[in-house]
Short mmCIF file of C-alpha atoms in Angstrom, two decimals:
data_model
loop_
_atom_site.label_atom_id
_atom_site.label_comp_id
_atom_site.label_asym_id
_atom_site.label_seq_id
_atom_site.Cartn_x
_atom_site.Cartn_y
_atom_site.Cartn_z
CA MET B 1 7.15 -4.45 -17.01
CA PRO B 2 8.16 -0.93 -15.87
CA GLU B 3 5.95 1.79 -17.31
CA GLY B 4 6.85 5.19 -18.69
CA PRO B 5 7.35 6.91 -15.30
CA GLU B 6 9.75 4.21 -14.10
CA ILE B 7 11.79 4.31 -17.31
CA ARG B 8 11.92 8.12 -17.20
CA ARG B 9 13.16 8.04 -13.61
CA ALA B 10 15.81 5.49 -14.59
CA ALA B 11 16.87 7.81 -17.43
CA ASP B 12 17.24 10.65 -14.92
CA ARG B 13 19.54 8.50 -12.78
CA ILE B 14 21.63 7.44 -15.74
CA GLU B 15 21.98 11.04 -16.91
CA LYS B 16 23.13 12.06 -13.45
CA GLN B 17 25.68 9.22 -13.50
CA ILE B 18 27.23 9.70 -16.96
CA GLY B 19 25.56 12.72 -18.59
CA GLY B 20 27.87 15.46 -19.85
CA ARG B 21 30.94 13.20 -19.53
CA MET B 22 33.23 11.54 -22.06
CA ILE B 23 32.98 7.79 -22.55
CA ASP B 24 36.30 6.25 -21.48
CA ASP B 25 35.27 2.73 -22.39
CA ALA B 26 32.25 0.77 -23.54
CA TRP B 27 31.41 -2.91 -23.78
CA PHE B 28 28.58 -4.86 -25.37
CA ALA B 29 27.66 -8.52 -25.17
CA PHE B 30 26.31 -8.60 -28.71
CA PRO B 31 28.91 -8.93 -31.51
CA GLU B 32 27.23 -6.45 -33.86
CA LEU B 33 27.47 -3.77 -31.17
CA ALA B 34 30.91 -4.80 -29.92
CA LYS B 35 32.30 -4.01 -33.40
CA ARG B 36 31.11 -0.40 -33.01
CA VAL B 37 32.53 0.41 -29.57
CA ASP B 38 35.07 2.83 -31.07
CA LEU B 39 32.18 5.07 -32.13
CA LEU B 40 31.50 5.79 -28.46
CA ARG B 41 34.96 5.96 -26.89
CA GLY B 42 36.01 9.57 -26.35
CA THR B 43 32.49 10.82 -27.13
CA GLN B 44 30.42 12.94 -24.74
CA VAL B 45 27.03 11.77 -23.46
CA THR B 46 24.80 14.72 -24.29
CA ALA B 47 21.43 13.52 -22.99
CA VAL B 48 19.48 10.53 -21.70
CA ASP B 49 15.81 10.51 -22.53
CA THR B 50 12.97 8.13 -23.22
CA ARG B 51 10.28 7.30 -25.73
CA GLY B 52 7.66 5.35 -23.87
CA LYS B 53 9.43 2.35 -22.38
CA ALA B 54 12.55 2.74 -24.54
CA MET B 55 15.75 4.37 -23.25
CA LEU B 56 17.75 6.66 -25.56
CA ILE B 57 21.32 7.61 -24.60
CA ARG B 58 22.50 10.36 -26.94
CA PHE B 59 26.11 11.16 -27.81
CA ALA B 60 27.82 14.26 -29.22
CA ASN B 61 28.68 12.47 -32.47
CA GLN B 62 24.96 11.95 -33.20
CA GLN B 63 24.98 8.29 -32.18
CA VAL B 64 22.05 7.11 -30.05
CA LEU B 65 22.07 3.95 -27.95
CA TYR B 66 18.58 2.47 -27.97
CA SER B 67 17.52 -0.06 -25.33
CA HIS B 68 14.26 -1.56 -24.16
CA ASN B 69 14.20 -3.33 -20.79
CA GLN B 70 11.26 -5.54 -21.76
CA LEU B 71 10.37 -7.75 -18.78
CA TYR B 72 13.73 -8.37 -17.17
CA GLY B 73 16.18 -5.65 -18.17
CA VAL B 74 17.59 -3.35 -15.50
CA TRP B 75 20.21 -0.61 -15.40
CA LYS B 76 22.62 -0.61 -12.47
CA LEU B 77 24.81 2.39 -11.65
CA HIS B 78 28.11 1.90 -9.84
CA ARG B 79 31.76 2.85 -9.50
CA VAL B 80 34.20 1.20 -11.87
CA ASP B 81 35.91 -0.56 -8.95
CA GLU B 82 32.63 -1.59 -7.28
CA PRO B 83 30.66 -3.78 -9.72
CA PRO B 84 27.21 -4.82 -8.48
CA THR B 85 26.64 -8.26 -7.04
CA THR B 86 24.14 -9.91 -9.36
CA LYS B 87 23.45 -13.17 -11.19
CA ARG B 88 22.04 -11.25 -14.15
CA SER B 89 23.79 -11.30 -17.53
CA LEU B 90 25.64 -8.10 -18.43
CA ARG B 91 24.53 -6.76 -21.83
CA ALA B 92 26.03 -3.28 -22.06
CA ARG B 93 28.48 -1.17 -20.07
CA LEU B 94 29.34 2.52 -20.37
CA GLU B 95 32.28 3.86 -18.33
CA THR B 96 33.16 7.51 -17.79
CA GLU B 97 35.41 9.13 -15.17
CA GLY B 98 35.19 6.10 -12.90
CA ARG B 99 31.39 6.00 -13.12
CA VAL B 100 29.60 3.12 -14.84
CA ALA B 101 26.11 2.51 -16.18
CA SER B 102 25.56 -1.21 -16.78
CA LEU B 103 22.55 -2.80 -18.45
CA TYR B 104 21.66 -6.34 -17.41
CA SER B 105 19.32 -8.96 -18.88
CA ALA B 106 17.92 -6.82 -21.73
CA SER B 107 18.12 -8.18 -25.27
CA ASP B 108 16.75 -5.27 -27.32
CA ILE B 109 19.78 -2.97 -27.70
CA SER B 110 21.02 -1.18 -30.82
CA LEU B 111 23.07 1.81 -31.93
CA TRP B 112 21.57 4.34 -34.31
CA GLN B 113 22.43 7.54 -36.13
CA GLU B 114 20.28 10.37 -34.80
CA SER B 115 19.00 11.14 -38.30
CA GLU B 116 17.75 7.55 -38.75
CA LEU B 117 16.31 6.97 -35.30
CA GLU B 118 12.68 7.64 -36.24
CA THR B 119 12.83 4.71 -38.66
CA HIS B 120 13.40 2.32 -35.76
CA PRO B 121 10.58 -0.26 -36.02
CA PHE B 122 9.42 0.29 -32.42
CA LEU B 123 9.87 4.05 -32.19
CA ALA B 124 8.16 4.62 -35.53
CA ARG B 125 4.91 3.23 -34.09
CA LEU B 126 4.87 5.36 -30.95
CA GLY B 127 2.67 8.31 -30.15
CA PRO B 128 4.12 11.33 -28.31
CA ASP B 129 5.94 10.69 -25.04
CA LEU B 130 4.14 12.18 -22.04
CA LEU B 131 7.32 12.68 -20.02
CA SER B 132 10.09 13.48 -22.49
CA GLN B 133 8.16 15.65 -24.92
CA GLN B 134 6.00 18.74 -24.50
CA VAL B 135 2.62 17.03 -24.62
CA THR B 136 -0.48 18.93 -23.48
CA PRO B 137 -3.99 17.62 -22.73
CA GLU B 138 -5.06 19.27 -25.98
CA HIS B 139 -2.54 17.11 -27.87
CA VAL B 140 -3.89 13.98 -26.19
CA LEU B 141 -7.49 15.01 -26.89
CA ALA B 142 -6.66 15.41 -30.57
CA ARG B 143 -5.25 11.88 -30.62
CA LEU B 144 -8.23 10.37 -28.78
CA THR B 145 -10.49 11.69 -31.53
CA MET B 146 -8.36 10.41 -34.41
CA LYS B 147 -10.10 7.88 -36.66
CA GLN B 148 -7.90 4.93 -35.63
CA PHE B 149 -8.56 5.50 -31.91
CA TYR B 150 -12.01 7.09 -31.68
CA LYS B 151 -14.12 3.92 -31.66
CA ARG B 152 -11.86 1.64 -29.64
CA GLY B 153 -12.61 0.54 -26.09
CA LEU B 154 -10.50 2.40 -23.55
CA GLY B 155 -9.45 -0.82 -21.84
CA SER B 156 -7.31 -1.74 -24.82
CA LEU B 157 -6.71 1.74 -26.22
CA LEU B 158 -4.89 3.02 -23.14
CA LEU B 159 -2.28 0.27 -23.59
CA ASP B 160 -1.71 1.15 -27.24
CA GLN B 161 1.63 2.95 -27.41
CA GLY B 162 0.51 4.48 -30.69
CA LEU B 163 -1.95 6.67 -28.80
CA VAL B 164 0.63 8.08 -26.39
CA ALA B 165 3.88 6.49 -25.30
CA GLY B 166 4.50 5.31 -21.76
CA LEU B 167 1.09 4.22 -20.48
CA GLY B 168 0.95 0.76 -18.94
CA ASN B 169 -1.21 -1.48 -16.83
CA TYR B 170 -1.36 0.36 -13.51
CA LEU B 171 -1.74 3.73 -15.22
CA ARG B 172 -4.64 2.37 -17.28
CA SER B 173 -6.61 1.32 -14.20
CA GLU B 174 -5.88 4.55 -12.37
CA ILE B 175 -6.82 6.82 -15.27
CA LEU B 176 -10.12 5.02 -15.87
CA PHE B 177 -10.98 5.11 -12.17
CA PHE B 178 -10.37 8.83 -11.77
CA ALA B 179 -12.26 9.50 -15.02
CA GLN B 180 -15.10 7.23 -13.73
CA LEU B 181 -15.14 5.34 -17.02
CA HIS B 182 -15.69 1.66 -17.76
CA PRO B 183 -13.02 -0.04 -19.88
CA LYS B 184 -15.64 -0.74 -22.57
CA HIS B 185 -16.28 2.95 -23.07
CA ARG B 186 -14.86 4.44 -26.27
CA PRO B 187 -13.81 8.04 -26.89
CA ALA B 188 -16.78 8.12 -29.29
CA ASP B 189 -19.16 7.39 -26.38
CA LEU B 190 -18.03 10.34 -24.29
CA THR B 191 -19.20 13.91 -24.13
CA SER B 192 -16.76 16.66 -25.04
CA ALA B 193 -16.27 17.38 -21.34
CA GLN B 194 -15.53 13.73 -20.59
CA GLN B 195 -13.06 13.53 -23.45
CA MET B 196 -11.24 16.59 -22.16
CA GLN B 197 -11.19 15.26 -18.61
CA LEU B 198 -9.79 11.95 -19.84
CA ALA B 199 -7.05 13.73 -21.79
CA GLU B 200 -6.13 15.79 -18.73
CA LEU B 201 -6.01 12.71 -16.50
CA ILE B 202 -3.80 10.82 -18.96
CA VAL B 203 -1.25 13.63 -18.71
CA ASP B 204 -1.63 14.47 -15.02
CA ILE B 205 -1.64 10.94 -13.58
CA THR B 206 1.34 9.88 -15.68
CA ARG B 207 3.32 12.92 -14.57
CA GLN B 208 2.32 12.43 -10.93
CA ALA B 209 3.54 8.82 -11.12
CA TYR B 210 6.85 10.11 -12.46
CA GLN B 211 7.22 12.82 -9.84
CA LEU B 212 6.14 10.64 -6.90
CA ALA B 213 7.88 7.37 -7.83
CA GLY B 214 4.78 5.48 -8.89
CA VAL B 215 2.24 7.01 -6.50
CA THR B 216 -1.01 7.87 -8.29
CA ASN B 217 -3.36 8.14 -5.32
CA THR B 218 -4.52 11.37 -3.68
CA GLN B 219 -3.02 12.43 -0.36
CA ALA B 220 -6.35 12.23 1.46
CA TRP B 221 -6.97 8.69 0.24
CA ILE B 222 -3.41 7.67 1.05
CA GLU B 223 -3.89 8.78 4.65
CA GLN B 224 -7.18 6.86 4.78
CA ALA B 225 -5.55 3.71 3.36
CA VAL B 226 -2.54 3.89 5.69
CA ALA B 227 -4.85 4.30 8.68
CA SER B 228 -6.70 1.12 7.65
CA GLY B 229 -3.46 -0.85 7.47
CA GLU B 230 -2.88 -1.05 3.70
CA SER B 231 0.69 -1.69 2.52
CA ARG B 232 2.50 0.72 0.21
CA ARG B 233 1.85 -1.67 -2.67
CA GLN B 234 -1.86 -0.88 -2.17
CA TRP B 235 -2.01 2.66 -0.80
CA ARG B 236 0.13 4.08 -3.59
CA PHE B 237 -2.80 3.42 -5.94
CA ALA B 238 -6.42 4.54 -5.85
CA VAL B 239 -7.70 1.30 -7.41
CA PHE B 240 -4.94 -0.82 -8.95
CA ASP B 241 -4.00 -3.92 -6.94
CA ARG B 242 -6.81 -3.24 -4.43
CA ALA B 243 -9.24 -6.04 -5.35
CA GLY B 244 -11.53 -6.86 -2.43
CA LEU B 245 -10.88 -3.55 -0.68
CA SER B 246 -13.29 -0.65 -0.39
CA CYS B 247 -13.42 2.05 -3.03
CA HIS B 248 -12.11 5.32 -1.63
CA ARG B 249 -14.88 7.22 -3.35
CA CYS B 250 -18.01 5.14 -2.64
CA VAL B 251 -16.91 2.21 -0.38
CA ASP B 252 -18.12 -0.43 -2.86
CA VAL B 253 -15.70 -3.35 -3.32
CA ILE B 254 -12.96 -3.04 -5.95
CA GLU B 255 -13.05 -5.75 -8.60
CA ARG B 256 -10.28 -7.31 -10.67
CA THR B 257 -11.01 -8.26 -14.29
CA MET B 258 -8.92 -9.17 -17.34
CA VAL B 259 -8.94 -6.81 -20.30
CA GLY B 260 -6.62 -7.42 -23.21
CA SER B 261 -4.99 -10.31 -21.29
CA ARG B 262 -3.90 -7.86 -18.61
CA ARG B 263 -5.41 -7.37 -15.17
CA LEU B 264 -7.55 -4.29 -14.66
CA TYR B 265 -9.07 -2.98 -11.42
CA ARG B 266 -12.28 -0.98 -11.25
CA CYS B 267 -15.07 0.08 -8.95
CA PRO B 268 -18.40 -1.33 -10.23
CA SER B 269 -20.36 1.57 -8.77
CA CYS B 270 -18.08 4.43 -9.85
CA GLN B 271 -17.35 2.96 -13.29
CA PRO B 272 -20.58 1.48 -14.65
CA TYR B 273 -20.93 0.71 -18.31
CA VAL B 274 -23.54 3.14 -19.65
CA LYS B 275 -24.04 3.19 -23.44
#
């Protein structure tokens, strides 16, 4: 599943394609949405943003199109006379000035009034979005020390969208590696300095992944990995997807484990479990 940085980059592309323009036509595969197409025709797209892994296309009449790609959804951008070649099922289509944004394969799509959006059952559970809202390390630190998060293991906590929105599996491994923390560690186990460093890394690594199209590694380690023959799938990360390879920091062998039914990568020497 795409994580917050990938969804935010997709939102940027959609905004470039249809943002600031009037909707000439719209189409939805789902009957309950198809009945409401007239709400969007002739209405300007004012913004495209995200909350975690959800896409929010905002219109001048205060309507908001919510979508979640889940595992298989994908937006494709194209000219009206050049539809994409795909076997995917079209779910939604927004046309403006000959430009089209089409959503394929997703099933979680709905139209909301802006004033009611925060009551959406998914959005209501989310913490602040690291890429679409002004979130500082201090904000994240305050959330890490909240009662409902403070004594939870980081391996599961960093996937909880209620903490902050947008973190996912590769970001979890990368954040823990750079923080030199074991997934069993809890915010309650850390010193004040470690808590602050963790909060900073949650913000910084997520934003780096957004800015660099999923690259979370350091430049020096990238050069080292490329020189040793690693593929982009491996060198883009410091630890994720590098099981069996040497740790950039200490040259021990990276291990793959399962935490919360999701794969997690860690260095046993750099990330020991110390109570």
